[in-house]
PDB file of C-alpha atoms in Angstrom:
ATOM      1  CA  MET A   1     107.684 120.592  97.746  1.00  0.00           C
ATOM      2  CA  ALA A   2     104.794 120.431  95.425  1.00  0.00           C
ATOM      3  CA  GLN A   3     103.342 123.511  93.778  1.00  0.00           C
ATOM      4  CA  PRO A   4     100.582 124.889  95.517  1.00  0.00           C
ATOM      5  CA  VAL A   5      97.058 124.189  94.365  1.00  0.00           C
ATOM      6  CA  GLN A   6      94.221 126.865  93.649  1.00  0.00           C
ATOM      7  CA  LEU A   7      90.920 125.877  95.296  1.00  0.00           C
ATOM      8  CA  ALA A   8      87.659 127.489  94.540  1.00  0.00           C
ATOM      9  CA  PRO A   9      88.837 130.025  91.495  1.00  0.00           C
ATOM     10  CA  GLY A  10      86.222 132.026  90.022  1.00  0.00           C
ATOM     11  CA  SER A  11      83.593 131.560  92.579  1.00  0.00           C
ATOM     12  CA  LEU A  12      80.819 133.214  94.196  1.00  0.00           C
ATOM     13  CA  ALA A  13      79.523 132.645  97.730  1.00  0.00           C
ATOM     14  CA  LEU A  14      75.879 132.973  98.485  1.00  0.00           C
ATOM     15  CA  VAL A  15      74.939 133.471 102.310  1.00  0.00           C
ATOM     16  CA  LEU A  16      71.716 132.117 102.607  1.00  0.00           C
ATOM     17  CA  CYS A  17      69.145 131.840 105.689  1.00  0.00           C
ATOM     18  CA  ARG A  18      66.537 129.454 105.901  1.00  0.00           C
ATOM     19  CA  LEU A  19      63.015 131.080 105.941  1.00  0.00           C
ATOM     20  CA  GLN A  20      61.077 130.450 109.421  1.00  0.00           C
ATOM     21  CA  ALA A  21      58.206 128.514 108.288  1.00  0.00           C
ATOM     22  CA  GLN A  22      60.432 125.921 106.457  1.00  0.00           C
ATOM     23  CA  GLU A  23      62.770 125.603 109.700  1.00  0.00           C
ATOM     24  CA  GLU A  24      59.587 124.520 111.533  1.00  0.00           C
ATOM     25  CA  ALA A  25      58.337 122.232 109.114  1.00  0.00           C
ATOM     26  CA  GLU A  26      61.203 120.307 108.695  1.00  0.00           C
ATOM     27  CA  GLY A  27      62.369 120.178 112.314  1.00  0.00           C
ATOM     28  CA  ALA A  28      65.298 122.665 111.768  1.00  0.00           C
ATOM     29  CA  GLU A  29      67.427 120.159 109.899  1.00  0.00           C
ATOM     30  CA  GLU A  30      69.598 121.435 107.553  1.00  0.00           C
ATOM     31  CA  PRO A  31      69.440 120.053 104.201  1.00  0.00           C
ATOM     32  CA  GLY A  32      72.682 119.144 102.298  1.00  0.00           C
ATOM     33  CA  GLY A  33      74.438 121.639 100.318  1.00  0.00           C
ATOM     34  CA  ARG A  34      73.907 119.894  96.380  1.00  0.00           C
ATOM     35  CA  ALA A  35      70.301 119.591  97.198  1.00  0.00           C
ATOM     36  CA  VAL A  36      70.220 123.266  98.269  1.00  0.00           C
ATOM     37  CA  PHE A  37      72.716 124.189  95.077  1.00  0.00           C
ATOM     38  CA  ARG A  38      69.788 122.048  92.784  1.00  0.00           C
ATOM     39  CA  ALA A  39      67.162 124.171  94.352  1.00  0.00           C
ATOM     40  CA  PHE A  40      68.900 127.735  93.382  1.00  0.00           C
ATOM     41  CA  ARG A  41      69.925 126.475  90.165  1.00  0.00           C
ATOM     42  CA  ARG A  42      66.237 125.419  89.313  1.00  0.00           C
ATOM     43  CA  ALA A  43      64.716 128.643  90.583  1.00  0.00           C
ATOM     44  CA  ASN A  44      67.081 131.002  88.498  1.00  0.00           C
ATOM     45  CA  ALA A  45      67.047 128.621  85.397  1.00  0.00           C
ATOM     46  CA  ARG A  46      63.231 128.703  85.329  1.00  0.00           C
ATOM     47  CA  CYS A  47      63.603 132.870  84.734  1.00  0.00           C
ATOM     48  CA  PHE A  48      62.500 132.217  81.183  1.00  0.00           C
ATOM     49  CA  TRP A  49      61.966 136.023  81.240  1.00  0.00           C
ATOM     50  CA  ASN A  50      65.554 136.454  81.889  1.00  0.00           C
ATOM     51  CA  SER A  51      66.978 134.129  79.014  1.00  0.00           C
ATOM     52  CA  ARG A  52      70.665 135.210  80.270  1.00  0.00           C
ATOM     53  CA  LEU A  53      70.085 134.332  84.030  1.00  0.00           C
ATOM     54  CA  ALA A  54      68.183 131.157  83.230  1.00  0.00           C
ATOM     55  CA  ARG A  55      71.810 130.475  80.756  1.00  0.00           C
ATOM     56  CA  ALA A  56      74.189 131.501  83.750  1.00  0.00           C
ATOM     57  CA  ALA A  57      72.077 129.277  86.123  1.00  0.00           C
ATOM     58  CA  SER A  58      72.291 126.023  83.913  1.00  0.00           C
ATOM     59  CA  ARG A  59      76.039 126.580  83.563  1.00  0.00           C
ATOM     60  CA  LEU A  60      76.731 126.585  87.420  1.00  0.00           C
ATOM     61  CA  ALA A  61      78.654 123.964  89.026  1.00  0.00           C
ATOM     62  CA  PHE A  62      78.433 123.227  92.793  1.00  0.00           C
ATOM     63  CA  GLN A  63      81.986 123.970  94.560  1.00  0.00           C
ATOM     64  CA  GLY A  64      80.787 123.781  98.129  1.00  0.00           C
ATOM     65  CA  TRP A  65      78.610 124.282 100.876  1.00  0.00           C
ATOM     66  CA  LEU A  66      79.771 125.509 104.440  1.00  0.00           C
ATOM     67  CA  ARG A  67      77.658 125.353 107.366  1.00  0.00           C
ATOM     68  CA  ARG A  68      75.842 128.417 108.483  1.00  0.00           C
ATOM     69  CA  GLY A  69      74.045 128.269 104.681  1.00  0.00           C
ATOM     70  CA  VAL A  70      77.137 129.325 102.491  1.00  0.00           C
ATOM     71  CA  LEU A  71      76.778 127.920  99.172  1.00  0.00           C
ATOM     72  CA  LEU A  72      79.823 128.510  96.699  1.00  0.00           C
ATOM     73  CA  VAL A  73      79.053 127.946  93.070  1.00  0.00           C
ATOM     74  CA  HIS A  74      81.469 128.168  90.214  1.00  0.00           C
ATOM     75  CA  ALA A  75      80.790 129.037  86.593  1.00  0.00           C
ATOM     76  CA  PRO A  76      82.615 130.606  83.544  1.00  0.00           C
ATOM     77  CA  PRO A  77      83.215 134.422  84.323  1.00  0.00           C
ATOM     78  CA  ALA A  78      80.284 135.611  81.902  1.00  0.00           C
ATOM     79  CA  SER A  79      78.087 133.567  83.656  1.00  0.00           C
ATOM     80  CA  LEU A  80      79.101 134.686  87.186  1.00  0.00           C
ATOM     81  CA  GLN A  81      78.921 138.332  85.996  1.00  0.00           C
ATOM     82  CA  VAL A  82      75.093 137.683  85.016  1.00  0.00           C
ATOM     83  CA  LEU A  83      74.775 136.111  88.566  1.00  0.00           C
ATOM     84  CA  ARG A  84      76.305 139.528  90.117  1.00  0.00           C
ATOM     85  CA  ASP A  85      74.197 142.131  87.616  1.00  0.00           C
ATOM     86  CA  ALA A  86      70.871 139.692  88.960  1.00  0.00           C
ATOM     87  CA  TRP A  87      71.634 140.086  92.551  1.00  0.00           C
ATOM     88  CA  CYS A  88      72.534 143.979  92.209  1.00  0.00           C
ATOM     89  CA  ARG A  89      68.899 144.492  90.566  1.00  0.00           C
ATOM     90  CA  ARG A  90      67.381 142.109  93.185  1.00  0.00           C
ATOM     91  CA  ALA A  91      66.782 139.592  90.548  1.00  0.00           C
ATOM     92  CA  LEU A  92      68.343 136.762  91.844  1.00  0.00           C
ATOM     93  CA  ARG A  93      65.913 134.162  92.884  1.00  0.00           C
ATOM     94  CA  PRO A  94      66.635 132.096  96.065  1.00  0.00           C
ATOM     95  CA  PRO A  95      66.499 128.299  96.359  1.00  0.00           C
ATOM     96  CA  ARG A  96      63.150 127.334  97.850  1.00  0.00           C
ATOM     97  CA  GLY A  97      63.026 127.540 101.287  1.00  0.00           C
ATOM     98  CA  PHE A  98      65.491 130.116 101.868  1.00  0.00           C
ATOM     99  CA  ARG A  99      66.372 133.878 101.617  1.00  0.00           C
ATOM    100  CA  ILE A 100      69.611 135.238 100.230  1.00  0.00           C
ATOM    101  CA  LEU A 101      71.259 137.451 102.585  1.00  0.00           C
ATOM    102  CA  ALA A 102      74.454 138.271 100.692  1.00  0.00           C
ATOM    103  CA  VAL A 103      76.530 137.579  97.604  1.00  0.00           C
ATOM    104  CA  GLY A 104      80.240 137.740  97.213  1.00  0.00           C
ATOM    105  CA  ASP A 105      83.082 136.667  95.340  1.00  0.00           C
ATOM    106  CA  VAL A 106      85.405 134.357  96.781  1.00  0.00           C
ATOM    107  CA  PHE A 107      89.175 134.964  96.439  1.00  0.00           C
ATOM    108  CA  PRO A 108      91.109 131.721  95.517  1.00  0.00           C
ATOM    109  CA  VAL A 109      91.990 129.598  98.260  1.00  0.00           C
ATOM    110  CA  GLN A 110      95.450 128.163  98.290  1.00  0.00           C
ATOM    111  CA  MET A 111      96.683 124.869  99.694  1.00  0.00           C
ATOM    112  CA  ASN A 112     100.002 123.599  99.695  1.00  0.00           C
ATOM    113  CA  PRO A 113      99.966 119.765  99.598  1.00  0.00           C
ATOM    114  CA  ILE A 114     102.037 117.867 101.705  1.00  0.00           C
ATOM    115  CA  ALA A 115     104.325 115.580 100.325  1.00  0.00           C
ATOM    116  CA  GLN A 116     104.284 111.596 101.280  1.00  0.00           C
ATOM    117  CA  SER A 117     107.010 109.367 101.587  1.00  0.00           C
ATOM    118  CA  GLN A 118     106.997 106.101  99.314  1.00  0.00           C
ATOM    119  CA  PHE A 119     107.412 104.242 102.671  1.00  0.00           C
ATOM    120  CA  ILE A 120     104.860 102.371 104.190  1.00  0.00           C
ATOM    121  CA  PRO A 121     105.455 100.617 107.894  1.00  0.00           C
ATOM    122  CA  LEU A 122     105.017  96.985 107.125  1.00  0.00           C
ATOM    123  CA  ALA A 123     103.402  96.359 110.769  1.00  0.00           C
ATOM    124  CA  GLU A 124     100.688  99.178 109.699  1.00  0.00           C
ATOM    125  CA  VAL A 125     100.168  97.353 106.179  1.00  0.00           C
ATOM    126  CA  LEU A 126      99.758  94.164 107.908  1.00  0.00           C
ATOM    127  CA  CYS A 127      97.310  95.373 110.599  1.00  0.00           C
ATOM    128  CA  CYS A 128      95.298  97.100 108.557  1.00  0.00           C
ATOM    129  CA  ALA A 129      95.177  94.267 105.944  1.00  0.00           C
ATOM    130  CA  ILE A 130      93.936  91.956 108.847  1.00  0.00           C
ATOM    131  CA  SER A 131      91.279  94.281 110.142  1.00  0.00           C
ATOM    132  CA  ASP A 132      89.822  95.177 106.829  1.00  0.00           C
ATOM    133  CA  MET A 133      89.713  90.906 106.230  1.00  0.00           C
ATOM    134  CA  ASN A 134      87.970  90.827 109.533  1.00  0.00           C
ATOM    135  CA  ALA A 135      85.642  93.407 109.116  1.00  0.00           C
ATOM    136  CA  ASP A 136      84.782  91.654 105.541  1.00  0.00           C
ATOM    137  CA  GLN A 137      84.400  88.286 107.514  1.00  0.00           C
ATOM    138  CA  ILE A 138      87.199  86.614 105.312  1.00  0.00           C
ATOM    139  CA  VAL A 139      89.485  84.023 107.237  1.00  0.00           C
ATOM    140  CA  VAL A 140      92.885  85.362 107.185  1.00  0.00           C
ATOM    141  CA  THR A 141      95.569  82.771 105.750  1.00  0.00           C
ATOM    142  CA  GLN A 142      99.020  83.348 104.153  1.00  0.00           C
ATOM    143  CA  GLU A 143      97.122  82.846 100.730  1.00  0.00           C
ATOM    144  CA  SER A 144      94.063  85.283 101.441  1.00  0.00           C
ATOM    145  CA  LEU A 145      96.362  88.153 103.058  1.00  0.00           C
ATOM    146  CA  LEU A 146      98.668  87.840 100.139  1.00  0.00           C
ATOM    147  CA  GLU A 147      95.739  88.178  97.772  1.00  0.00           C
ATOM    148  CA  HIS A 148      94.605  91.136  99.829  1.00  0.00           C
ATOM    149  CA  LEU A 149      97.582  92.534  99.721  1.00  0.00           C
ATOM    150  CA  MET A 150      98.319  92.441  95.974  1.00  0.00           C
ATOM    151  CA  LYS A 151      94.832  93.900  95.303  1.00  0.00           C
ATOM    152  CA  ARG A 152      95.231  96.717  97.866  1.00  0.00           C
ATOM    153  CA  TYR A 153      99.035  97.497  97.178  1.00  0.00           C
ATOM    154  CA  PRO A 154      99.293  96.371  93.316  1.00  0.00           C
ATOM    155  CA  GLY A 155     102.910  96.593  92.006  1.00  0.00           C
ATOM    156  CA  HIS A 156     104.913  95.534  94.807  1.00  0.00           C
ATOM    157  CA  ARG A 157     105.936  92.514  94.088  1.00  0.00           C
ATOM    158  CA  VAL A 158     107.947  91.241  97.267  1.00  0.00           C
ATOM    159  CA  TRP A 159     104.563  90.934  99.348  1.00  0.00           C
ATOM    160  CA  HIS A 160     104.808  86.850  98.957  1.00  0.00           C
ATOM    161  CA  LEU A 161     108.664  87.103 100.373  1.00  0.00           C
ATOM    162  CA  ILE A 162     107.364  89.229 103.395  1.00  0.00           C
ATOM    163  CA  ILE A 163     104.554  87.163 104.543  1.00  0.00           C
ATOM    164  CA  GLN A 164     106.567  83.965 103.987  1.00  0.00           C
ATOM    165  CA  SER A 165     109.348  85.436 106.154  1.00  0.00           C
ATOM    166  CA  PHE A 166     106.816  87.016 109.042  1.00  0.00           C
ATOM    167  CA  TRP A 167     104.084  84.325 108.990  1.00  0.00           C
ATOM    168  CA  MET A 168     103.829  82.377 111.878  1.00  0.00           C
ATOM    169  CA  ASP A 169     102.690  78.653 111.793  1.00  0.00           C
TER     170      ASP A 169
END
């Protein structure tokens, strides 16, 4: 079994709420997480009077966006501490059109990878290849199928033998 992978280590979660006027103006359509992240980083990087906060904001990395307005950010530990302190002092600025409801530490989430076998069912490979070629409007011939398989599955040198043995004229 593969080693567990740690997701979202050293992260902060910002629970955001859209401002009522902003929701009505934009038809209540939820903006993308990266756009909200950029707006958050920009709002705090502009705090030139608080150089620590501006520097910490510039070091932030987008970690994720969860529905219902939860922004996950990652940064070096010192920068995350600056954000925590700014939140405690009510100096942390929300992204435009939002209000920050809560800020909190995210404990690392652990993922246990599921191992894949080396076996690929031939029928699956051939059906997928032909489907892809049809979608790309490529005429499926023995030669074009072989070329597609060699591009899609490099290193499998037996494709020409397989195709020749299964090809129907």
